[in-house]
Coordinates of C-alpha atoms in Angstrom, one line a residue:
M1 CA 92.1 46.0 108.3
P2 CA 95.5 46.4 110.1
V3 CA 96.4 49.3 111.6
P4 CA 99.5 50.2 110.3
I5 CA 97.4 49.8 106.9
V6 CA 95.1 52.1 107.8
V7 CA 98.1 54.7 109.0
L8 CA 100.0 53.7 105.6
V9 CA 96.8 54.8 103.8
F10 CA 96.2 58.1 105.3
A11 CA 99.8 58.9 105.3
V12 CA 99.1 58.6 101.4
V13 CA 96.3 61.0 101.4
A14 CA 97.8 63.5 103.2
A15 CA 101.0 63.0 101.0
G16 CA 98.9 63.9 97.8
F17 CA 98.4 67.4 98.9
A18 CA 102.6 67.9 98.8
S19 CA 102.3 71.7 97.1
T20 CA 99.9 72.7 100.1
W21 CA 102.1 71.5 102.7
R22 CA 105.2 73.1 100.8
S23 CA 103.2 76.5 101.3
L24 CA 102.1 75.8 104.8
F25 CA 106.3 75.2 105.4
V26 CA 106.7 78.0 103.5
A27 CA 104.6 80.4 105.9
W28 CA 105.7 78.6 108.9
T29 CA 109.1 79.6 108.1
D30 CA 108.4 83.0 107.4
F31 CA 105.7 84.2 109.7
Y32 CA 103.8 81.8 111.1
S33 CA 106.4 79.7 112.8
H34 CA 103.9 78.3 115.2
G35 CA 102.5 75.9 113.0
F36 CA 105.9 74.0 113.4
L37 CA 104.5 72.9 116.8
V38 CA 100.6 73.5 116.4
A39 CA 100.6 71.2 113.3
P40 CA 102.1 68.1 114.8
Y41 CA 100.1 68.5 118.1
G42 CA 97.1 68.3 116.1
F43 CA 98.0 65.1 114.6
W44 CA 99.1 63.8 117.9
L45 CA 96.4 64.8 120.1
A46 CA 94.3 62.5 117.5
W47 CA 96.5 59.5 117.6
S48 CA 96.5 60.0 121.6
R49 CA 92.7 60.1 121.9
R50 CA 92.0 57.1 119.2
H51 CA 90.8 54.8 122.1
E52 CA 87.9 57.6 122.7
V53 CA 86.0 56.2 119.4
P54 CA 83.2 53.9 119.5
S55 CA 84.8 50.6 118.4
P56 CA 84.1 49.0 116.2
A57 CA 84.2 51.7 113.4
R58 CA 80.9 52.5 111.6
P59 CA 81.6 54.0 108.4
W60 CA 79.7 57.4 107.6
F61 CA 79.3 56.8 103.9
A62 CA 77.6 60.4 103.3
I63 CA 81.2 62.0 104.2
V64 CA 82.7 60.6 101.2
G65 CA 80.8 62.9 99.2
V66 CA 81.6 65.8 101.1
A67 CA 85.2 64.8 100.9
L68 CA 84.9 64.8 97.1
V69 CA 83.5 68.3 97.1
L70 CA 86.4 69.2 99.4
S71 CA 88.8 68.0 96.9
L72 CA 87.1 69.7 94.0
G73 CA 87.4 73.3 96.1
W74 CA 91.0 72.1 96.8
L75 CA 91.6 72.1 93.1
L76 CA 89.8 75.4 92.4
G77 CA 92.0 77.2 94.9
R78 CA 95.0 75.6 93.3
I79 CA 94.3 76.3 89.9
A80 CA 93.0 80.2 91.0
L81 CA 96.3 80.3 93.2
L82 CA 94.3 81.3 96.1
Q83 CA 96.7 79.8 98.5
I84 CA 94.0 80.5 101.5
V85 CA 92.0 78.2 100.3
H86 CA 94.0 75.3 99.4
Q87 CA 95.4 75.7 102.8
T88 CA 92.3 76.0 104.7
M89 CA 90.9 72.7 102.4
L90 CA 93.4 70.7 103.2
P91 CA 92.5 69.9 107.6
L92 CA 89.1 69.7 106.4
I93 CA 89.7 67.1 103.8
L94 CA 91.6 64.9 106.2
A95 CA 89.1 65.5 108.7
S96 CA 86.4 64.2 106.1
W97 CA 88.4 61.2 105.3
A98 CA 88.7 60.0 109.0
L99 CA 84.8 60.9 109.8
A100 CA 84.0 58.8 106.8
V101 CA 86.2 55.7 108.1
F102 CA 85.5 56.0 111.8
G103 CA 82.0 57.5 111.9
R104 CA 80.0 59.9 114.0
G105 CA 81.3 58.7 117.1
A106 CA 85.1 59.9 115.8
L107 CA 83.2 63.6 115.7
P108 CA 84.7 64.6 119.0
V109 CA 88.6 63.8 118.5
V110 CA 88.3 64.9 114.8
A111 CA 87.0 68.1 115.4
A112 CA 89.6 68.8 118.1
A113 CA 92.5 67.6 116.1
T114 CA 90.8 69.9 112.8
V115 CA 90.8 73.0 115.0
M116 CA 94.5 72.7 115.4
L117 CA 95.2 71.9 111.8
L118 CA 93.1 74.9 111.2
L119 CA 95.3 77.3 113.9
A120 CA 98.4 76.2 111.6
V121 CA 97.0 77.8 108.5
P122 CA 97.7 81.6 108.3
L123 CA 94.0 82.6 108.5
L124 CA 94.2 85.0 111.5
T125 CA 96.2 87.2 109.1
A126 CA 93.1 88.3 107.9
F127 CA 92.3 90.5 111.2
V128 CA 95.6 92.3 110.3
P129 CA 93.6 95.4 109.5
L130 CA 91.8 95.4 112.7
L131 CA 95.1 94.9 115.1
Q132 CA 96.3 97.4 113.3
S133 CA 93.6 100.1 113.8
V134 CA 93.3 98.7 117.6
T135 CA 97.0 99.1 117.9
V136 CA 97.0 102.5 116.9
S137 CA 94.1 103.7 119.0
A138 CA 95.9 101.9 122.2
N139 CA 99.2 104.1 121.7
A140 CA 96.9 106.9 121.4
A141 CA 95.6 106.4 124.5
L142 CA 98.7 105.5 126.3
L143 CA 100.8 108.2 124.8
A144 CA 98.0 110.7 125.6
V145 CA 98.3 109.1 129.5
S146 CA 102.3 109.6 129.4
G147 CA 102.0 113.2 128.0
L148 CA 104.2 112.6 125.2
K149 CA 103.1 114.9 122.4
A150 CA 102.6 112.7 119.5
E151 CA 100.6 113.1 115.8
I152 CA 99.2 109.9 114.3
T153 CA 97.8 109.6 110.9
G154 CA 96.4 106.3 109.8
T155 CA 99.0 103.7 110.8
F156 CA 101.9 106.5 111.3
I157 CA 102.8 107.7 114.5
R158 CA 105.0 111.0 114.4
I159 CA 106.8 111.9 117.9
P160 CA 109.2 115.2 117.8
E161 CA 112.1 112.5 117.5
G162 CA 111.0 110.2 114.3
L163 CA 108.1 108.6 113.0
F164 CA 107.0 104.9 113.6
E165 CA 104.5 102.9 111.2
V166 CA 102.3 100.2 112.8
A167 CA 102.6 98.1 109.8
D168 CA 101.5 94.7 108.8
G169 CA 104.3 92.8 110.8
C170 CA 103.3 95.5 113.4
A171 CA 99.7 94.6 114.1
G172 CA 100.6 92.1 117.0
S173 CA 99.3 89.1 114.2
A174 CA 102.1 86.9 115.4
F175 CA 101.0 87.1 118.7
F176 CA 97.4 86.9 118.6
A177 CA 97.6 83.9 116.6
A178 CA 100.3 82.1 119.1
G179 CA 98.5 83.3 121.9
I180 CA 95.1 81.4 120.7
S181 CA 97.0 78.7 119.2
L182 CA 98.2 78.1 122.7
A183 CA 94.6 78.3 124.4
A184 CA 93.5 75.9 121.8
M185 CA 96.2 73.7 123.3
Y186 CA 95.8 73.7 126.8
V187 CA 91.6 73.5 126.2
S188 CA 92.5 70.0 124.7
L189 CA 95.7 69.0 126.5
M190 CA 93.5 69.8 130.0
R191 CA 90.1 68.7 128.9
T192 CA 88.9 71.9 130.1
S193 CA 85.2 72.4 130.5
R194 CA 83.1 74.8 128.6
Q195 CA 83.0 77.8 130.7
A196 CA 86.7 77.3 131.4
A197 CA 87.5 77.2 127.8
V198 CA 86.2 80.4 127.6
V199 CA 88.3 82.3 129.9
V200 CA 91.1 80.5 129.0
V201 CA 90.7 81.5 125.1
L202 CA 89.7 85.2 126.5
S203 CA 92.7 85.9 128.5
A204 CA 94.8 84.5 125.9
V205 CA 93.7 87.0 123.5
V206 CA 93.4 89.8 125.6
L207 CA 97.0 89.6 126.8
S208 CA 98.3 88.7 123.3
L209 CA 96.6 92.3 122.1
V210 CA 98.2 93.8 125.6
T211 CA 101.4 92.3 124.6
N212 CA 101.6 94.0 121.3
W213 CA 100.2 97.2 122.7
L214 CA 103.2 97.5 125.4
R215 CA 105.6 96.5 122.3
V216 CA 105.1 99.2 120.2
F217 CA 104.9 101.6 123.0
G218 CA 108.1 100.5 124.5
L219 CA 109.4 101.6 121.2
I220 CA 108.2 104.6 120.8
L221 CA 109.4 105.4 124.5
V222 CA 113.0 104.1 123.5
G223 CA 112.7 106.4 120.3
H224 CA 111.9 109.5 122.4
W225 CA 114.4 108.5 125.0
T226 CA 117.2 108.1 122.7
N227 CA 116.4 110.6 119.8
M228 CA 115.7 107.1 117.6
Q229 CA 119.5 106.2 118.4
H230 CA 118.9 103.1 120.1
P231 CA 119.7 99.8 118.2
L232 CA 116.5 98.2 119.5
I233 CA 114.3 100.8 116.8
N234 CA 115.9 99.0 113.8
D235 CA 116.1 95.5 115.6
H236 CA 113.3 94.6 117.6
G237 CA 111.9 91.2 116.3
W238 CA 112.8 89.6 119.4
Y239 CA 111.6 92.5 121.7
G240 CA 108.0 91.4 121.7
W241 CA 108.4 88.1 122.2
V242 CA 110.1 88.5 125.1
I243 CA 107.1 90.7 126.6
F244 CA 104.7 88.0 125.4
A245 CA 106.9 85.5 127.2
A246 CA 106.8 87.3 130.4
V247 CA 102.7 87.2 130.5
Q248 CA 102.4 83.8 129.9
P249 CA 102.7 83.1 134.0
L250 CA 99.6 85.7 134.5
W251 CA 97.7 83.6 131.6
L252 CA 98.1 80.2 133.5
W253 CA 97.3 81.5 136.5
I254 CA 94.1 82.8 135.3
S255 CA 93.8 79.6 133.5
A256 CA 94.3 77.7 136.4
K257 CA 91.7 79.6 138.3
A258 CA 89.2 79.0 135.7
E259 CA 89.5 75.4 136.0
T260 CA 89.1 75.6 139.5
R261 CA 86.2 77.2 139.4
W262 CA 84.6 75.1 136.4
P263 CA 85.9 71.7 136.8
H264 CA 85.9 69.2 133.7
A265 CA 83.4 66.7 133.6
P266 CA 85.4 63.1 133.2
H267 CA 85.6 61.3 129.6
E268 CA 85.4 57.7 128.7
I269 CA 87.9 55.7 127.2
G270 CA 86.7 52.8 125.3
G271 CA 88.6 49.5 125.0
E272 CA 90.1 48.3 121.1
S273 CA 91.1 51.0 118.9
P274 CA 88.5 51.3 116.2
L275 CA 91.5 51.1 113.6
S276 CA 91.6 47.6 113.9
G277 CA 87.9 47.1 112.9
V278 CA 87.4 49.5 109.5
D279 CA 86.3 48.6 106.0
W280 CA 88.9 48.6 103.2
R281 CA 86.0 49.7 101.0
V282 CA 85.0 52.5 103.1
V283 CA 89.1 53.5 103.3
A284 CA 89.3 53.3 99.4
G285 CA 86.3 55.2 98.5
A286 CA 87.3 57.9 101.0
S287 CA 90.7 57.9 99.4
I288 CA 89.8 58.0 96.4
A289 CA 87.3 61.0 97.0
C290 CA 89.9 63.1 98.8
L291 CA 92.6 62.4 96.2
T292 CA 90.6 63.4 92.9
G293 CA 91.7 67.2 93.6
P294 CA 95.5 66.4 93.5
A295 CA 95.0 63.8 90.8
L296 CA 93.1 66.1 88.6
A297 CA 95.7 69.2 89.2
L298 CA 98.7 66.3 88.0
A299 CA 96.9 66.0 84.8
L300 CA 95.7 69.8 84.2
Q301 CA 99.6 70.3 85.3
A302 CA 101.0 67.8 82.7
R303 CA 98.8 69.0 79.7
P304 CA 101.2 71.5 77.0
R305 CA 99.9 74.8 77.1
A306 CA 99.2 76.9 74.5
A307 CA 101.9 79.4 73.4
A308 CA 101.7 83.5 74.1
P309 CA 100.0 85.7 71.2
A310 CA 103.2 87.8 69.7
T311 CA 101.0 90.9 70.4
L312 CA 98.1 91.7 72.1
P313 CA 95.2 93.1 69.6
D314 CA 95.0 96.3 71.4
L315 CA 98.8 96.5 70.7
A316 CA 99.0 95.0 67.4
A317 CA 101.0 98.1 65.5
I318 CA 103.8 98.1 68.5
S319 CA 106.4 96.0 68.0
L320 CA 107.6 95.2 71.8
S321 CA 110.9 93.0 72.7
E322 CA 112.2 92.1 76.0
A323 CA 112.9 94.8 78.8
P324 CA 116.4 95.3 79.2
A325 CA 116.6 97.1 82.5
L326 CA 113.3 96.9 84.3
V327 CA 114.0 99.0 87.4
Q328 CA 116.3 102.0 87.6
P329 CA 116.4 104.6 89.5
G330 CA 113.9 107.5 88.1
Q331 CA 112.2 105.1 86.1
W332 CA 108.3 103.7 86.3
T333 CA 107.9 100.0 85.5
P334 CA 104.9 97.7 86.8
S335 CA 106.2 95.7 90.1
A336 CA 104.7 92.5 88.3
I337 CA 108.0 91.7 87.4
A338 CA 107.4 87.7 88.9
G339 CA 106.1 87.0 85.2
Q340 CA 108.1 84.9 83.1
Q341 CA 108.4 87.3 80.5
H342 CA 108.2 91.3 80.3
L343 CA 107.7 93.1 76.8
Q344 CA 108.4 96.6 76.7
A345 CA 108.7 99.5 73.8
I346 CA 108.5 103.4 73.8
V347 CA 106.5 105.0 71.6
R348 CA 106.6 108.5 70.5
N349 CA 103.5 110.5 69.8
G350 CA 104.9 113.7 68.9
P351 CA 106.8 114.9 71.3
T352 CA 105.3 112.6 73.9
A353 CA 107.2 109.0 74.7
V354 CA 104.4 106.6 76.1
Q355 CA 105.6 103.3 77.6
V356 CA 103.9 100.1 76.9
D357 CA 104.4 97.1 79.2
R358 CA 103.3 93.4 79.0
V359 CA 103.9 91.3 81.8
I360 CA 103.6 87.7 80.8
F361 CA 102.4 84.7 83.4
S362 CA 103.1 81.3 81.2
N363 CA 103.5 79.3 84.2
Q364 CA 101.8 80.8 87.2
Q365 CA 103.1 79.7 90.8
Q366 CA 102.0 81.1 94.3
G367 CA 104.2 84.2 94.7
A368 CA 104.3 84.4 90.8
E369 CA 100.7 84.9 89.8
L370 CA 98.9 87.6 87.9
V371 CA 96.5 88.6 90.4
G372 CA 97.9 88.4 93.8
T373 CA 99.4 90.4 96.5
D374 CA 101.8 92.3 94.6
R375 CA 101.0 95.5 93.4
H376 CA 101.3 96.1 89.6
L377 CA 101.5 99.7 89.6
G378 CA 104.6 99.6 91.4
D379 CA 106.2 98.7 94.5
S380 CA 107.3 101.9 96.2
V381 CA 104.5 104.8 94.3
E382 CA 101.8 107.0 95.8
V383 CA 98.5 105.8 93.9
L384 CA 96.7 109.2 93.5
T385 CA 93.6 107.8 91.5
D386 CA 92.4 104.7 90.6
E387 CA 89.3 104.3 88.8
V388 CA 87.8 102.6 85.3
T389 CA 87.4 105.1 82.4
A390 CA 86.4 104.7 78.6
F391 CA 89.1 106.3 76.6
S392 CA 87.0 105.5 73.1
T393 CA 82.9 105.5 72.8
T394 CA 82.7 103.9 69.3
P395 CA 83.3 101.3 70.1
V396 CA 83.1 101.6 73.8
R397 CA 86.8 100.7 75.1
L398 CA 87.4 101.0 78.8
V399 CA 91.1 100.7 80.7
R400 CA 91.9 101.3 84.3
Q401 CA 93.4 104.8 85.1
A402 CA 95.9 105.5 87.6
I403 CA 97.9 108.2 88.5
V404 CA 100.8 107.4 90.4
R405 CA 103.6 109.2 92.2
Y406 CA 107.0 108.1 92.2
E407 CA 110.8 109.0 92.7
G408 CA 110.7 110.1 89.1
G409 CA 107.5 112.2 89.4
V410 CA 103.8 111.9 88.2
R411 CA 102.6 109.2 85.6
L412 CA 99.6 108.4 83.9
V413 CA 98.9 105.1 83.6
W414 CA 96.4 102.7 81.6
Y415 CA 96.3 99.0 82.7
W416 CA 94.5 96.0 82.4
Y417 CA 94.6 92.2 82.4
R418 CA 93.9 89.5 79.5
V419 CA 93.0 86.2 80.4
A420 CA 92.5 83.4 78.0
G421 CA 91.8 86.3 75.7
V422 CA 89.4 88.4 77.4
G423 CA 90.4 91.6 78.4
T424 CA 89.3 92.9 82.0
T425 CA 89.7 95.7 84.3
Q426 CA 88.6 94.0 87.2
S427 CA 91.2 92.0 89.2
M428 CA 88.8 90.0 90.7
K429 CA 87.3 89.3 87.3
A430 CA 90.4 88.3 86.1
K431 CA 91.0 85.9 88.8
L432 CA 87.9 84.0 88.4
L433 CA 88.7 83.9 84.4
E434 CA 91.5 81.8 85.6
I435 CA 90.0 79.0 86.9
P436 CA 88.1 78.0 83.4
A437 CA 91.7 79.4 81.8
G438 CA 93.7 76.6 83.8
I439 CA 91.2 74.0 83.3
I440 CA 90.9 74.3 79.4
G441 CA 95.0 75.2 79.3
S442 CA 94.0 78.1 77.2
S443 CA 97.1 81.3 76.7
P444 CA 98.9 82.7 79.6
S445 CA 97.7 85.7 81.4
E446 CA 99.0 89.1 81.2
F447 CA 99.2 92.4 82.6
V448 CA 99.2 95.3 80.1
A449 CA 99.8 99.0 80.7
V450 CA 100.3 102.1 78.6
S451 CA 101.6 105.2 80.9
T452 CA 103.2 108.7 80.3
P453 CA 104.5 111.4 82.4
C454 CA 101.8 113.9 83.1
G455 CA 101.7 117.1 85.3
P456 CA 100.9 117.0 88.8
R457 CA 97.4 118.3 88.5
D458 CA 96.7 118.1 84.8
C459 CA 96.6 114.6 82.9
A460 CA 94.6 115.9 80.0
D461 CA 98.0 115.7 77.4
A462 CA 99.2 112.5 78.7
A463 CA 95.5 111.2 78.3
R464 CA 95.4 112.2 74.2
A465 CA 98.7 110.5 74.1
L466 CA 97.7 107.2 75.6
R467 CA 94.5 107.0 73.4
A468 CA 96.4 108.1 70.4
V469 CA 98.9 105.4 70.9
L470 CA 96.1 102.8 71.5
T471 CA 93.7 104.0 68.7
R472 CA 96.0 104.2 65.8
P473 CA 95.3 102.1 62.8

């Protein structure tokens, strides 16, 4: 099979996952910018080492089945809007295509390239909570050594001059990911031995962590010395990268020493490229298996969906209309504004005003889904309690009960989710219900809440008002 045809088919398979590439591009543009370097390097690495694959190619037929399973896993991730799932599946699917076509002999080359592509996926953001905790602990030690008085509560560090928060963006995940990615590129490019590779990666991790600790500590010192008036306090995005760049010569020196201590073994380079010896039938089978998920996703997307019901059974006696002004000073509203429709009503129960909200997700997209990263109880609220409770015993009817403190006071909120006509108080169950709902094309998903103000310590009257609204005939 001609080399250009093989390359073209692979490109078509990769392009079939355009929606995932778009989500990765957004991540790289937003907070994972090293992906612009790492992903192309992974493809270049595979191409530059193609002569190391035994020739002629010996297809690995069993991997075609693996490719099909991975593609269906990608589809489930897309349907459930689990971005990290379908992003992670993409490099594995491309790797399965290459292994099926070129065989076991391609495993070292494919594995090296796949590692680089996986490093372009925001998997390392899972370490953010741990990195936050470690950064706070490290700065507590640095502050103790410096003698600067500080009070630490959770991720907040208060000094006499002001307050610092080690938020998600300050956890150092960007330096952590960049350091590991640079180490992986170094190991693959220099072909370091296993012992040297361990030293290269560990030193990159340690120096990346130290970079962030020094960055945060430096900001605290600047805030202390300038009474929080220095411009660096509010604009310090570039500042950490300056420190990161400054420690890279030390990392390169450590890596060079490790290579001297444990030199790598020579590698063999074959003659003719295996690209010219592949079987077109294996290429076709592997390509079909890989593209099954995207093809089914297009079919599901093109199918008409059922219209949303006018009212929920639980709220049949309440007439809701489009919420006119969702966000006003001192007013509580769900933060699930990403839904395609927001219906709202104010129901009087004696002197108590009960607010009813339905946020409808008729066409969910990444970043605008029923169950995602948004906090439905509000973007700027403090959640005092959040638990499942029964508001009726005959029959038993459950809601999720939360007490929130916001700008306008304290509020009792009863809320739940509805997916494909099924109500649930569990966000994880709602997410799982969306998989079959997305396949069968059922009615849109919804976030439903009834709420009313309550006292800071006693919400019994508020609960009675909500119960009266939900149990009215």
